């Protein structure tokens, strides 16, 4: 599927158009002070699934939710003293905080990849701020590059990788920092999850304590099978479920929960984590219908294999 990707100016018309596109469930790349982000409405599972499709990501890493204000952050996450200290000291800026999700957060479960925590960031770039204020909602945004390629620091980098796949890019020249945000986990003792554009000595000074270093754990949240494993046993590529099993379907078939009755992989990705939580609550063995190994099917099957892995 190819669309005509618009290049928008960072003026009030361009920002208004970009906000309209986001509200319509479209993908818009925008500058932040770190790198260009590929944005979608974080409450819209189909739009978030389209991010993974455009990037060609073979697995579902949780995404950072971008916000305009600290007050908005408080509505999505359980706020802590450390969060307050770091937000006051470094937001807006190249810092992402991972916090426990608030009840009734309203975010798509694909944004958090089904985790009970969420990554939040207030970018400092004036164009990012203008877009977030105008859109007036949470924007999920990974770096705006195809999976496995270099993060984009100019609009033409974005277009080189994603032209024809996204609705628009706001061109506002090069990014200042050029390195992704520093990610601090606050779901426990403050932990460095990813070194990035904000040096850690300042963060440690603000906290008055050293950070726990998670080493190379950055890929961990997306990779740890335990986060996703339902309590009951799970079988994949099942055509005929056993009587005791609940059946997770795909396409036009009789089943207990269907990822997409029309066999649409974007819809299936948007539904996946909610479906797993729903089936897990039934505490019965789970059988899963075959899902094609194409497009988003690769990431869906990757996640299902992790969930079904022996443990
Ligand atoms: O500077 C940046 O952070 C850029 C701009 C666009 O804001 N964004 C960015 O996003 O680098 P991305 O998707 O490339 O990296 C997000 C990282 C992933 O490594 C992911 O594992 C981690 O954030 N992450 C997201 N949610 C998480 C969570 N709940 N717990 C732990 N890590 C999380
Ligand atoms: Mg990236």
Coordinates of C-alpha atoms and ligand atoms in Angstrom, one line a residue:
X1 CA 0.0 0.0 0.0
X2 CA 1.5 3.3 -1.0
X3 CA 0.3 6.8 -0.1
X4 CA 1.5 10.2 -1.3
X5 CA 3.6 11.4 1.7
X6 CA 3.1 15.2 2.4
X7 CA 6.0 17.4 3.4
X8 CA 4.5 19.9 5.9
X9 CA 6.0 23.2 7.0
X10 CA 6.5 23.8 10.8
X11 CA 4.1 26.8 10.6
X12 CA 0.6 27.0 12.0
X13 CA -1.0 25.6 8.8
X14 CA 1.4 22.6 8.7
X15 CA 0.9 21.9 12.4
X16 CA -2.9 22.1 12.1
X17 CA -2.8 19.7 9.1
X18 CA -0.5 17.3 11.0
X19 CA -2.8 17.3 14.1
X20 CA -5.8 16.6 11.8
X21 CA -4.0 13.6 10.2
X22 CA -3.1 12.2 13.7
X23 CA -6.7 12.6 14.8
X24 CA -7.8 10.7 11.6
X25 CA -5.6 7.8 12.6
X26 CA -2.8 8.6 10.2
X27 CA 1.0 8.5 10.7
X28 CA 2.9 11.7 10.9
X29 CA 6.7 12.1 11.3
X30 CA 7.8 15.1 13.3
X31 CA 11.0 16.6 14.6
X32 CA 12.0 16.3 18.3
X33 CA 15.3 17.5 19.8
X34 CA 16.6 14.0 19.7
X35 CA 15.5 12.4 16.4
X36 CA 12.5 12.5 14.1
X37 CA 9.6 10.5 15.6
X38 CA 6.9 8.5 13.7
X39 CA 3.7 9.6 15.5
X40 CA 0.3 8.1 15.9
X41 CA -2.6 8.6 18.3
X42 CA -1.6 6.4 21.2
X43 CA -5.2 5.6 22.0
X44 CA -5.9 4.2 18.5
X45 CA -4.7 0.6 18.3
X46 CA -5.1 0.5 14.5
X47 CA -3.0 3.6 14.1
X48 CA -0.3 2.2 16.5
X49 CA -0.3 -1.1 14.5
X50 CA 0.3 1.0 11.4
X51 CA 3.5 2.3 13.0
X52 CA 4.9 -1.3 13.2
X53 CA 3.7 -2.0 9.7
X54 CA 5.4 1.1 8.3
X55 CA 8.7 0.4 10.2
X56 CA 8.6 -3.3 9.3
X57 CA 9.4 -4.1 12.9
X58 CA 9.6 -7.9 13.3
X59 CA 8.5 -7.7 16.9
X60 CA 6.5 -5.4 19.2
X61 CA 8.7 -3.3 21.3
X62 CA 6.8 -1.0 23.6
X63 CA 6.7 2.7 22.3
X64 CA 7.3 6.0 24.0
X65 CA 4.2 8.2 24.6
X66 CA 4.8 11.8 23.9
X67 CA 2.9 14.5 25.8
X68 CA 2.5 18.3 25.9
X69 CA 2.4 18.7 29.7
X70 CA 3.4 17.2 33.1
X71 CA -0.3 17.2 34.0
X72 CA -1.0 14.9 31.1
X73 CA 1.7 12.6 32.3
X74 CA 0.1 12.4 35.7
X75 CA -3.1 11.1 34.0
X76 CA -1.4 8.2 32.2
X77 CA 1.1 7.0 34.9
X78 CA 1.2 6.5 38.6
X79 CA 3.3 9.5 39.6
X80 CA 6.1 9.1 42.1
X81 CA 8.4 11.5 44.0
X82 CA 11.3 10.6 41.7
X83 CA 9.1 11.2 38.7
X84 CA 8.3 14.7 40.0
X85 CA 12.0 15.5 40.7
X86 CA 13.1 14.4 37.2
X87 CA 10.2 15.9 35.4
X88 CA 10.7 19.3 37.1
X89 CA 14.5 19.1 36.4
X90 CA 14.6 17.8 32.8
X91 CA 11.2 18.1 31.1
X92 CA 10.7 19.2 28.4
X93 CA 13.8 17.5 27.2
X94 CA 15.6 14.3 26.0
X95 CA 14.4 12.2 29.0
X96 CA 11.9 9.3 29.0
X97 CA 10.4 8.0 32.2
X98 CA 9.0 4.5 32.5
X99 CA 6.2 4.4 35.2
X100 CA 3.4 2.1 36.2
X101 CA 0.3 2.6 34.1
X102 CA -2.6 4.5 35.7
X103 CA -6.0 2.7 35.8
X104 CA -8.3 3.9 32.9
X105 CA -5.3 5.2 31.0
X106 CA -7.1 4.7 27.7
X107 CA -3.9 3.9 25.8
X108 CA -3.8 1.1 23.2
X109 CA -2.3 -2.0 24.7
X110 CA 0.0 -2.2 21.7
X111 CA 1.7 1.0 22.8
X112 CA 2.9 -0.7 26.0
X113 CA 3.1 -4.2 24.3
X114 CA 0.8 -5.4 27.1
X115 CA 3.2 -4.3 29.9
X116 CA 1.8 -2.7 33.1
X117 CA 4.2 0.2 32.7
X118 CA 4.4 3.1 30.2
X119 CA 7.2 5.2 28.8
X120 CA 6.5 8.9 28.8
X121 CA 8.3 11.9 27.4
X122 CA 7.8 15.7 27.0
X123 CA 9.9 16.7 24.0
X124 CA 11.5 20.2 24.1
X125 CA 11.5 20.8 20.3
X126 CA 9.1 23.8 19.7
X127 CA 7.5 22.0 16.6
X128 CA 7.0 18.8 18.6
X129 CA 5.4 20.9 21.4
X130 CA 3.2 22.8 19.0
X131 CA 2.0 19.6 17.4
X132 CA 1.3 17.9 20.8
X133 CA -0.5 21.0 22.1
X134 CA -2.6 21.3 18.9
X135 CA -3.4 17.5 18.8
X136 CA -4.1 17.6 22.6
X137 CA -3.6 13.9 23.1
X138 CA -1.0 11.3 23.6
X139 CA 1.3 10.5 20.6
X140 CA 3.1 7.2 20.4
X141 CA 6.3 7.7 18.5
X142 CA 9.4 5.5 17.8
X143 CA 12.2 6.9 15.7
X144 CA 11.0 7.4 12.2
X145 CA 13.1 4.9 10.4
X146 CA 12.6 1.4 8.9
X147 CA 13.4 -1.3 11.5
X148 CA 17.2 -1.9 11.7
X149 CA 18.1 1.3 9.9
X150 CA 19.7 4.5 11.4
X151 CA 17.6 6.9 13.3
X152 CA 16.6 10.0 11.3
X153 CA 17.8 13.4 12.2
X154 CA 16.6 15.2 9.1
X155 CA 13.2 15.1 7.2
X156 CA 14.9 13.7 4.1
X157 CA 16.2 10.8 6.2
X158 CA 12.6 10.1 7.1
X159 CA 11.5 10.3 3.5
X160 CA 14.3 8.1 2.3
X161 CA 13.1 5.3 4.5
X162 CA 9.3 5.8 4.8
X163 CA 8.1 7.8 1.8
X164 CA 4.9 6.3 0.5
X165 CA 4.3 4.6 3.8
X166 CA 3.2 7.5 6.0
X167 CA 0.8 10.4 5.6
X168 CA 3.2 13.3 6.2
X169 CA 6.5 14.5 7.7
X170 CA 6.9 18.0 9.2
X171 CA 10.2 19.3 7.9
X172 CA 11.9 21.5 10.5
X173 CA 15.6 20.9 9.7
X174 CA 18.1 18.9 11.6
X175 CA 17.6 17.6 15.2
X176 CA 20.0 19.2 17.8
X177 CA 20.7 16.2 20.0
X178 CA 20.8 13.6 17.3
X179 CA 20.7 10.8 19.9
X180 CA 17.6 9.2 21.3
X181 CA 16.3 10.1 24.8
X182 CA 17.8 8.7 28.0
X183 CA 15.3 6.2 29.5
X184 CA 14.9 5.9 33.2
X185 CA 12.8 3.2 34.8
X186 CA 10.9 4.4 37.9
X187 CA 8.9 1.2 38.4
X188 CA 11.2 0.4 41.4
X189 CA 14.6 2.0 42.3
X190 CA 15.5 4.5 39.5
X191 CA 17.2 2.5 36.8
X192 CA 19.1 3.5 33.6
X193 CA 17.2 1.5 30.8
X194 CA 18.9 3.3 27.9
X195 CA 21.7 5.8 27.8
X196 CA 20.8 8.7 25.5
X197 CA 20.8 12.4 24.9
X198 CA 20.6 13.4 28.6
X199 CA 23.8 12.7 30.5
X200 CA 23.3 10.5 33.6
X201 CA 25.5 12.5 36.0
X202 CA 22.9 15.3 36.0
X203 CA 20.1 12.8 36.6
X204 CA 22.0 11.2 39.5
X205 CA 22.7 14.7 40.9
X206 CA 19.0 15.6 40.7
X207 CA 18.0 12.3 42.4
X208 CA 20.8 12.6 45.0
X209 CA 21.6 8.9 44.4
X210 CA 23.3 6.7 41.7
X211 CA 21.1 5.0 39.2
X212 CA 20.8 1.3 39.0
X213 CA 22.4 0.3 35.7
X214 CA 20.4 -2.2 33.7
X215 CA 23.3 -2.9 31.4
X216 CA 22.1 -4.0 28.0
X217 CA 18.5 -4.4 29.2
X218 CA 17.0 -2.0 26.8
X219 CA 15.7 -4.7 24.5
X220 CA 14.5 -6.6 27.5
X221 CA 11.0 -5.3 27.9
X222 CA 10.1 -6.3 24.4
X223 CA 12.0 -9.6 24.6
X224 CA 11.3 -11.1 27.9
X225 CA 8.8 -14.0 27.4
X226 CA 7.7 -13.9 31.1
X227 CA 6.0 -10.5 30.6
X228 CA 3.7 -11.9 28.0
X229 CA 3.2 -15.5 29.0
X230 CA -0.4 -16.4 29.9
X231 CA -0.7 -18.6 33.0
X232 CA -2.2 -21.5 31.0
X233 CA -0.5 -23.5 28.3
X234 CA -0.7 -22.2 24.8
X235 CA -0.6 -24.0 21.4
X236 CA 0.0 -22.3 18.0
X237 CA -1.1 -23.1 14.4
X238 CA -4.2 -25.0 15.7
X239 CA -7.0 -25.8 13.2
X240 CA -9.1 -27.9 15.6
X241 CA -9.0 -26.9 19.3
X242 CA -9.5 -29.5 22.0
X243 CA -12.7 -29.3 24.1
X244 CA -10.9 -27.8 27.1
X245 CA -9.1 -25.1 25.2
X246 CA -10.3 -21.6 24.5
X247 CA -9.7 -20.7 20.8
X248 CA -8.0 -17.5 19.6
X249 CA -9.1 -17.2 16.0
X250 CA -8.0 -15.2 12.9
X251 CA -10.2 -14.8 9.9
X252 CA -13.7 -16.0 9.3
X253 CA -14.1 -18.9 11.8
X254 CA -15.8 -20.1 14.9
X255 CA -13.7 -19.2 18.0
X256 CA -13.9 -17.6 21.4
X257 CA -11.9 -14.4 20.6
X258 CA -11.1 -13.3 17.1
X259 CA -8.0 -11.2 16.3
X260 CA -9.6 -10.1 13.0
X261 CA -12.7 -11.6 11.4
X262 CA -11.7 -10.2 8.1
X263 CA -8.1 -11.6 8.4
X264 CA -6.6 -8.1 8.6
X265 CA -3.2 -8.2 10.2
X266 CA -3.3 -4.5 11.3
X267 CA -6.5 -5.1 13.1
X268 CA -5.0 -8.3 14.6
X269 CA -2.0 -6.5 15.9
X270 CA -4.2 -3.8 17.4
X271 CA -6.2 -6.5 19.2
X272 CA -3.5 -9.0 20.2
X273 CA -2.5 -7.9 23.7
X274 CA -6.1 -7.3 24.8
X275 CA -7.0 -10.7 23.5
X276 CA -4.2 -12.4 25.4
X277 CA -5.2 -10.6 28.7
X278 CA -8.8 -11.6 28.1
X279 CA -8.0 -15.3 27.4
X280 CA -5.5 -15.4 30.4
X281 CA -8.3 -14.3 32.7
X282 CA -10.2 -17.5 31.7
X283 CA -7.4 -19.6 33.1
X284 CA -7.9 -22.3 30.5
X285 CA -5.4 -23.7 27.9
X286 CA -5.3 -21.5 24.8
X287 CA -5.2 -22.7 21.2
X288 CA -4.3 -20.2 18.5
X289 CA -5.4 -20.4 14.8
X290 CA -2.6 -20.1 12.1
X291 CA -1.6 -16.5 11.3
X292 CA 0.2 -15.8 8.1
X293 CA 4.0 -15.0 8.4
X294 CA 3.8 -11.9 6.3
X295 CA 3.8 -8.2 7.2
X296 CA 2.6 -7.6 10.8
X297 CA 2.1 -11.4 11.0
X298 CA 5.8 -11.7 11.7
X299 CA 5.6 -9.6 14.8
X300 CA 2.3 -11.2 15.9
X301 CA 3.8 -14.7 15.5
X302 CA 7.0 -13.7 17.3
X303 CA 4.9 -12.5 20.3
X304 CA 2.7 -15.6 20.3
X305 CA 5.8 -17.9 20.1
X306 CA 7.2 -16.2 23.2
X307 CA 3.9 -16.5 25.0
X308 CA 3.7 -20.2 24.1
X309 CA 7.4 -21.0 24.9
X310 CA 7.9 -23.7 27.6
X311 CA 8.7 -22.2 31.0
Ligands
LIG1 O1 14.4 10.2 21.6 C1 13.6 9.3 21.6 O2 13.3 8.6 22.6 C2 12.8 9.0 20.3 C3 12.0 10.2 19.9 C4 11.1 10.0 18.7 O3 11.2 10.5 21.1 N1 12.0 7.8 20.3 C5 12.6 6.5 20.4 O4 11.7 5.5 20.4 O5 13.8 6.3 20.5 P1 12.0 4.0 20.2 O6 10.7 3.3 19.9 O7 13.1 3.9 19.1 O8 12.6 3.5 21.5 C6 11.7 3.3 22.6 C7 12.4 2.5 23.7 C8 12.5 1.0 23.3 O9 13.8 0.5 23.4 C9 11.6 0.4 24.3 O10 12.0 -0.9 24.7 C10 11.6 1.4 25.5 O11 11.7 2.6 24.9 N2 10.3 1.3 26.2 C11 9.1 1.7 25.9 N3 8.2 1.4 26.8 C12 8.8 0.8 27.8 C13 8.4 0.2 29.0 N4 7.1 0.3 29.4 N5 9.3 -0.3 29.8 C14 10.6 -0.4 29.4 N6 11.1 0.1 28.2 C15 10.2 0.7 27.4
LIG2 MG1 14.6 3.5 17.4

